Amino acid sequence: MPIVVVHSNPLFWVRLFAMVFSCVAFAVTVHGANVGHGTGDWCVFCWAFSFAGTLLVLLVELFGLQTRAPVSWKNFPITFACYASLLCLSASIMFPLFFVKGSDKNQSSHDYRIVATVFSCLATIAYISEVSISKARPGEVAGYMATAPGLLKVCETFVACVIFVFITNPDSYQSHAALKWCLAVYCICFILSAAIIVLCICECTGCLPFPFPRFLSGYALLAVIMYLSATIIWPIFKFDSKHGGTSSRPSICRSYFGLCPWDKVMAVAVLTAVNFVLYLADLIYSARLVFITV
């Protein structure tokens, strides 16, 4: 029979606060924020997903079921916390932009939206604190996902998912073969990074027919080269008039609720550059892992 183990360490309390804050954020939104837009559904998902995952982690640790979990408990909690921090951060940015800015302050829903935004920000801080507490320290033996390269993998996949949201319209990449190459870069790098995360969480890295650290270093180099090409190609074919692009924001975008097509193209360009920097940092850490540790 499982025995409940009550922890008093800072990590337990940070997780508890993160769970409570995310729960309040989505409960308040569902109760009275009156958000019917698709963006509101995404924000509610971010908070509800974070709450459910943190509740699962707390229950497993309270009942001492880490050894019975079908995943590596050295890698899973910090991986989830990193994703939850990014999800809550995105909700903390998008929710006030879409539902607080410009809303009628006399409506009762306005107060609910303010409360949801505040608790979303608090949840973000709590999850970032959890990641900071859980990450590996120099000389400490920890799972790969608790190291800098592991956390960078989470950020890389998250940024890639956001890019996919902005290029759901095939017209954004079908006009040129070079833009299709950019799409291929996003897909290939996302799949490989996600596969690495799954292998670490499931503790299957030893099943590979080659040394895992050298694979990480080689993949990071390949990803840097691919993302460097996409960072250059996407703006050329989207903002250079010689290739059919538009360098300035069209006036029609002022009438859009949310992001117009040009805004999404610009967001993809910025996020591509962000992921290039993340992969470059990943390459540096992975190279150190191979040439210094091994």
PDB file of N, CA and C in Angstrom, residues 212-271:
ATOM      1  N   PHE A 212      25.451   8.325 -27.803  1.00  0.00           N
ATOM      2  CA  PHE A 212      24.440   9.371 -27.730  1.00  0.00           C
ATOM      3  C   PHE A 212      25.041  10.776 -27.696  1.00  0.00           C
ATOM      4  N   PRO A 213      26.108  11.030 -26.920  1.00  0.00           N
ATOM      5  CA  PRO A 213      26.689  12.395 -26.910  1.00  0.00           C
ATOM      6  C   PRO A 213      27.189  12.837 -28.277  1.00  0.00           C
ATOM      7  N   ARG A 214      27.796  11.932 -29.037  1.00  0.00           N
ATOM      8  CA  ARG A 214      28.279  12.312 -30.366  1.00  0.00           C
ATOM      9  C   ARG A 214      27.120  12.551 -31.331  1.00  0.00           C
ATOM     10  N   PHE A 215      26.050  11.799 -31.162  1.00  0.00           N
ATOM     11  CA  PHE A 215      24.852  12.036 -31.977  1.00  0.00           C
ATOM     12  C   PHE A 215      24.287  13.424 -31.684  1.00  0.00           C
ATOM     13  N   LEU A 216      24.246  13.800 -30.407  1.00  0.00           N
ATOM     14  CA  LEU A 216      23.730  15.121 -30.034  1.00  0.00           C
ATOM     15  C   LEU A 216      24.567  16.234 -30.652  1.00  0.00           C
ATOM     16  N   SER A 217      25.887  16.067 -30.608  1.00  0.00           N
ATOM     17  CA  SER A 217      26.768  17.091 -31.161  1.00  0.00           C
ATOM     18  C   SER A 217      26.612  17.195 -32.673  1.00  0.00           C
ATOM     19  N   GLY A 218      26.548  16.037 -33.366  1.00  0.00           N
ATOM     20  CA  GLY A 218      26.383  16.042 -34.812  1.00  0.00           C
ATOM     21  C   GLY A 218      25.044  16.627 -35.233  1.00  0.00           C
ATOM     22  N   TYR A 219      23.992  16.262 -34.503  1.00  0.00           N
ATOM     23  CA  TYR A 219      22.668  16.799 -34.827  1.00  0.00           C
ATOM     24  C   TYR A 219      22.605  18.302 -34.586  1.00  0.00           C
ATOM     25  N   ALA A 220      23.210  18.771 -33.493  1.00  0.00           N
ATOM     26  CA  ALA A 220      23.201  20.206 -33.201  1.00  0.00           C
ATOM     27  C   ALA A 220      23.898  20.989 -34.307  1.00  0.00           C
ATOM     28  N   LEU A 221      25.013  20.448 -34.824  1.00  0.00           N
ATOM     29  CA  LEU A 221      25.714  21.112 -35.933  1.00  0.00           C
ATOM     30  C   LEU A 221      24.836  21.159 -37.175  1.00  0.00           C
ATOM     31  N   LEU A 222      24.182  20.044 -37.489  1.00  0.00           N
ATOM     32  CA  LEU A 222      23.287  20.006 -38.644  1.00  0.00           C
ATOM     33  C   LEU A 222      22.137  20.991 -38.487  1.00  0.00           C
ATOM     34  N   ALA A 223      21.557  21.050 -37.296  1.00  0.00           N
ATOM     35  CA  ALA A 223      20.429  21.952 -37.052  1.00  0.00           C
ATOM     36  C   ALA A 223      20.844  23.412 -37.172  1.00  0.00           C
ATOM     37  N   VAL A 224      22.040  23.742 -36.699  1.00  0.00           N
ATOM     38  CA  VAL A 224      22.530  25.119 -36.812  1.00  0.00           C
ATOM     39  C   VAL A 224      22.661  25.514 -38.279  1.00  0.00           C
ATOM     40  N   ILE A 225      23.224  24.634 -39.086  1.00  0.00           N
ATOM     41  CA  ILE A 225      23.388  24.926 -40.517  1.00  0.00           C
ATOM     42  C   ILE A 225      22.032  25.092 -41.190  1.00  0.00           C
ATOM     43  N   MET A 226      21.096  24.198 -40.882  1.00  0.00           N
ATOM     44  CA  MET A 226      19.774  24.255 -41.501  1.00  0.00           C
ATOM     45  C   MET A 226      19.026  25.513 -41.087  1.00  0.00           C
ATOM     46  N   TYR A 227      19.071  25.841 -39.808  1.00  0.00           N
ATOM     47  CA  TYR A 227      18.348  27.028 -39.337  1.00  0.00           C
ATOM     48  C   TYR A 227      19.014  28.322 -39.807  1.00  0.00           C
ATOM     49  N   LEU A 228      20.321  28.286 -39.996  1.00  0.00           N
ATOM     50  CA  LEU A 228      20.998  29.448 -40.544  1.00  0.00           C
ATOM     51  C   LEU A 228      20.499  29.732 -41.959  1.00  0.00           C
ATOM     52  N   SER A 229      20.325  28.671 -42.735  1.00  0.00           N
ATOM     53  CA  SER A 229      19.805  28.854 -44.092  1.00  0.00           C
ATOM     54  C   SER A 229      18.379  29.387 -44.068  1.00  0.00           C
ATOM     55  N   ALA A 230      17.545  28.865 -43.162  1.00  0.00           N
ATOM     56  CA  ALA A 230      16.162  29.337 -43.069  1.00  0.00           C
ATOM     57  C   ALA A 230      16.090  30.770 -42.565  1.00  0.00           C
ATOM     58  N   THR A 231      16.992  31.136 -41.656  1.00  0.00           N
ATOM     59  CA  THR A 231      17.028  32.499 -41.137  1.00  0.00           C
ATOM     60  C   THR A 231      17.337  33.506 -42.237  1.00  0.00           C
ATOM     61  N   ILE A 232      18.116  33.075 -43.232  1.00  0.00           N
ATOM     62  CA  ILE A 232      18.467  33.953 -44.352  1.00  0.00           C
ATOM     63  C   ILE A 232      17.402  33.909 -45.448  1.00  0.00           C
ATOM     64  N   ILE A 233      16.922  32.704 -45.764  1.00  0.00           N
ATOM     65  CA  ILE A 233      16.024  32.523 -46.909  1.00  0.00           C
ATOM     66  C   ILE A 233      14.641  33.107 -46.652  1.00  0.00           C
ATOM     67  N   TRP A 234      14.068  32.852 -45.473  1.00  0.00           N
ATOM     68  CA  TRP A 234      12.690  33.287 -45.204  1.00  0.00           C
ATOM     69  C   TRP A 234      12.516  34.802 -45.374  1.00  0.00           C
ATOM     70  N   PRO A 235      13.349  35.657 -44.775  1.00  0.00           N
ATOM     71  CA  PRO A 235      13.158  37.103 -44.977  1.00  0.00           C
ATOM     72  C   PRO A 235      13.375  37.541 -46.425  1.00  0.00           C
ATOM     73  N   ILE A 236      14.297  36.885 -47.131  1.00  0.00           N
ATOM     74  CA  ILE A 236      14.555  37.278 -48.520  1.00  0.00           C
ATOM     75  C   ILE A 236      13.315  37.101 -49.378  1.00  0.00           C
ATOM     76  N   PHE A 237      12.664  35.969 -49.241  1.00  0.00           N
ATOM     77  CA  PHE A 237      11.522  35.666 -50.109  1.00  0.00           C
ATOM     78  C   PHE A 237      10.203  36.206 -49.555  1.00  0.00           C
ATOM     79  N   LYS A 238      10.218  36.737 -48.346  1.00  0.00           N
ATOM     80  CA  LYS A 238       8.992  37.274 -47.766  1.00  0.00           C
ATOM     81  C   LYS A 238       8.975  38.802 -47.665  1.00  0.00           C
ATOM     82  N   PHE A 239      10.154  39.418 -47.611  1.00  0.00           N
ATOM     83  CA  PHE A 239      10.207  40.866 -47.422  1.00  0.00           C
ATOM     84  C   PHE A 239      10.904  41.607 -48.552  1.00  0.00           C
ATOM     85  N   ASP A 240      11.571  40.891 -49.444  1.00  0.00           N
ATOM     86  CA  ASP A 240      12.248  41.529 -50.583  1.00  0.00           C
ATOM     87  C   ASP A 240      11.287  41.610 -51.758  1.00  0.00           C
ATOM     88  N   SER A 241      11.026  42.818 -52.240  1.00  0.00           N
ATOM     89  CA  SER A 241      10.083  43.002 -53.352  1.00  0.00           C
ATOM     90  C   SER A 241      10.554  42.315 -54.629  1.00  0.00           C
ATOM     91  N   LYS A 242      11.857  42.115 -54.783  1.00  0.00           N
ATOM     92  CA  LYS A 242      12.373  41.443 -55.972  1.00  0.00           C
ATOM     93  C   LYS A 242      11.930  39.979 -56.054  1.00  0.00           C
ATOM     94  N   HIS A 243      11.598  39.413 -54.920  1.00  0.00           N
ATOM     95  CA  HIS A 243      11.147  38.019 -54.879  1.00  0.00           C
ATOM     96  C   HIS A 243       9.663  37.917 -54.516  1.00  0.00           C
ATOM     97  N   GLY A 244       8.935  38.982 -54.715  1.00  0.00           N
ATOM     98  CA  GLY A 244       7.494  38.965 -54.460  1.00  0.00           C
ATOM     99  C   GLY A 244       7.098  39.237 -53.032  1.00  0.00           C
ATOM    100  N   GLY A 245       8.028  39.709 -52.204  1.00  0.00           N
ATOM    101  CA  GLY A 245       7.722  39.973 -50.805  1.00  0.00           C
ATOM    102  C   GLY A 245       7.263  41.402 -50.570  1.00  0.00           C
ATOM    103  N   THR A 246       6.898  41.680 -49.337  1.00  0.00           N
ATOM    104  CA  THR A 246       6.437  43.012 -48.934  1.00  0.00           C
ATOM    105  C   THR A 246       7.266  43.478 -47.751  1.00  0.00           C
ATOM    106  N   SER A 247       7.993  44.565 -47.935  1.00  0.00           N
ATOM    107  CA  SER A 247       8.913  45.023 -46.895  1.00  0.00           C
ATOM    108  C   SER A 247       8.220  45.789 -45.766  1.00  0.00           C
ATOM    109  N   SER A 248       7.098  46.428 -46.047  1.00  0.00           N
ATOM    110  CA  SER A 248       6.394  47.210 -45.033  1.00  0.00           C
ATOM    111  C   SER A 248       5.035  46.586 -44.719  1.00  0.00           C
ATOM    112  N   ARG A 249       4.554  46.876 -43.535  1.00  0.00           N
ATOM    113  CA  ARG A 249       3.276  46.302 -43.087  1.00  0.00           C
ATOM    114  C   ARG A 249       2.127  46.933 -43.862  1.00  0.00           C
ATOM    115  N   PRO A 250       1.286  46.137 -44.525  1.00  0.00           N
ATOM    116  CA  PRO A 250       0.165  46.684 -45.296  1.00  0.00           C
ATOM    117  C   PRO A 250      -0.831  47.416 -44.403  1.00  0.00           C
ATOM    118  N   SER A 251      -1.472  48.420 -44.956  1.00  0.00           N
ATOM    119  CA  SER A 251      -2.443  49.205 -44.188  1.00  0.00           C
ATOM    120  C   SER A 251      -3.674  48.389 -43.823  1.00  0.00           C
ATOM    121  N   ILE A 252      -3.960  47.331 -44.591  1.00  0.00           N
ATOM    122  CA  ILE A 252      -5.140  46.498 -44.307  1.00  0.00           C
ATOM    123  C   ILE A 252      -5.001  45.762 -42.981  1.00  0.00           C
ATOM    124  N   CYS A 253      -3.759  45.619 -42.503  1.00  0.00           N
ATOM    125  CA  CYS A 253      -3.540  44.908 -41.244  1.00  0.00           C
ATOM    126  C   CYS A 253      -4.144  45.644 -40.053  1.00  0.00           C
ATOM    127  N   ARG A 254      -4.402  46.948 -40.214  1.00  0.00           N
ATOM    128  CA  ARG A 254      -4.969  47.722 -39.102  1.00  0.00           C
ATOM    129  C   ARG A 254      -6.389  47.288 -38.774  1.00  0.00           C
ATOM    130  N   SER A 255      -7.076  46.709 -39.748  1.00  0.00           N
ATOM    131  CA  SER A 255      -8.468  46.296 -39.536  1.00  0.00           C
ATOM    132  C   SER A 255      -8.583  44.872 -39.005  1.00  0.00           C
ATOM    133  N   TYR A 256      -7.462  44.177 -38.855  1.00  0.00           N
ATOM    134  CA  TYR A 256      -7.485  42.787 -38.394  1.00  0.00           C
ATOM    135  C   TYR A 256      -7.612  42.735 -36.875  1.00  0.00           C
ATOM    136  N   PHE A 257      -8.372  41.739 -36.411  1.00  0.00           N
ATOM    137  CA  PHE A 257      -8.417  41.437 -34.987  1.00  0.00           C
ATOM    138  C   PHE A 257      -7.370  40.342 -34.739  1.00  0.00           C
ATOM    139  N   GLY A 258      -6.279  40.724 -34.114  1.00  0.00           N
ATOM    140  CA  GLY A 258      -5.193  39.773 -33.952  1.00  0.00           C
ATOM    141  C   GLY A 258      -4.114  40.038 -34.987  1.00  0.00           C
ATOM    142  N   LEU A 259      -3.498  38.975 -35.468  1.00  0.00           N
ATOM    143  CA  LEU A 259      -2.383  39.094 -36.399  1.00  0.00           C
ATOM    144  C   LEU A 259      -2.849  38.909 -37.833  1.00  0.00           C
ATOM    145  N   CYS A 260      -2.431  39.818 -38.690  1.00  0.00           N
ATOM    146  CA  CYS A 260      -2.724  39.687 -40.115  1.00  0.00           C
ATOM    147  C   CYS A 260      -1.649  38.802 -40.746  1.00  0.00           C
ATOM    148  N   PRO A 261      -1.824  38.363 -42.001  1.00  0.00           N
ATOM    149  CA  PRO A 261      -0.835  37.480 -42.644  1.00  0.00           C
ATOM    150  C   PRO A 261       0.582  38.031 -42.610  1.00  0.00           C
ATOM    151  N   TRP A 262       0.747  39.339 -42.811  1.00  0.00           N
ATOM    152  CA  TRP A 262       2.090  39.912 -42.798  1.00  0.00           C
ATOM    153  C   TRP A 262       2.704  39.816 -41.406  1.00  0.00           C
ATOM    154  N   ASP A 263       1.900  40.023 -40.367  1.00  0.00           N
ATOM    155  CA  ASP A 263       2.392  39.895 -39.001  1.00  0.00           C
ATOM    156  C   ASP A 263       2.880  38.475 -38.724  1.00  0.00           C
ATOM    157  N   LYS A 264       2.144  37.489 -39.237  1.00  0.00           N
ATOM    158  CA  LYS A 264       2.539  36.098 -39.028  1.00  0.00           C
ATOM    159  C   LYS A 264       3.854  35.791 -39.734  1.00  0.00           C
ATOM    160  N   VAL A 265       4.019  36.355 -40.932  1.00  0.00           N
ATOM    161  CA  VAL A 265       5.275  36.158 -41.668  1.00  0.00           C
ATOM    162  C   VAL A 265       6.440  36.760 -40.888  1.00  0.00           C
ATOM    163  N   MET A 266       6.229  37.944 -40.337  1.00  0.00           N
ATOM    164  CA  MET A 266       7.265  38.580 -39.530  1.00  0.00           C
ATOM    165  C   MET A 266       7.556  37.764 -38.271  1.00  0.00           C
ATOM    166  N   ALA A 267       6.517  37.232 -37.650  1.00  0.00           N
ATOM    167  CA  ALA A 267       6.704  36.409 -36.451  1.00  0.00           C
ATOM    168  C   ALA A 267       7.531  35.166 -36.766  1.00  0.00           C
ATOM    169  N   VAL A 268       7.278  34.552 -37.911  1.00  0.00           N
ATOM    170  CA  VAL A 268       8.050  33.370 -38.313  1.00  0.00           C
ATOM    171  C   VAL A 268       9.518  33.738 -38.503  1.00  0.00           C
ATOM    172  N   ALA A 269       9.784  34.890 -39.116  1.00  0.00           N
ATOM    173  CA  ALA A 269      11.165  35.332 -39.316  1.00  0.00           C
ATOM    174  C   ALA A 269      11.881  35.525 -37.983  1.00  0.00           C
ATOM    175  N   VAL A 270      11.204  36.162 -37.026  1.00  0.00           N
ATOM    176  CA  VAL A 270      11.803  36.396 -35.709  1.00  0.00           C
ATOM    177  C   VAL A 270      12.022  35.082 -34.967  1.00  0.00           C
ATOM    178  N   LEU A 271      11.023  34.204 -34.995  1.00  0.00           N
ATOM    179  CA  LEU A 271      11.132  32.926 -34.287  1.00  0.00           C
ATOM    180  C   LEU A 271      12.179  32.019 -34.915  1.00  0.00           C
TER     181      LEU A 271
END
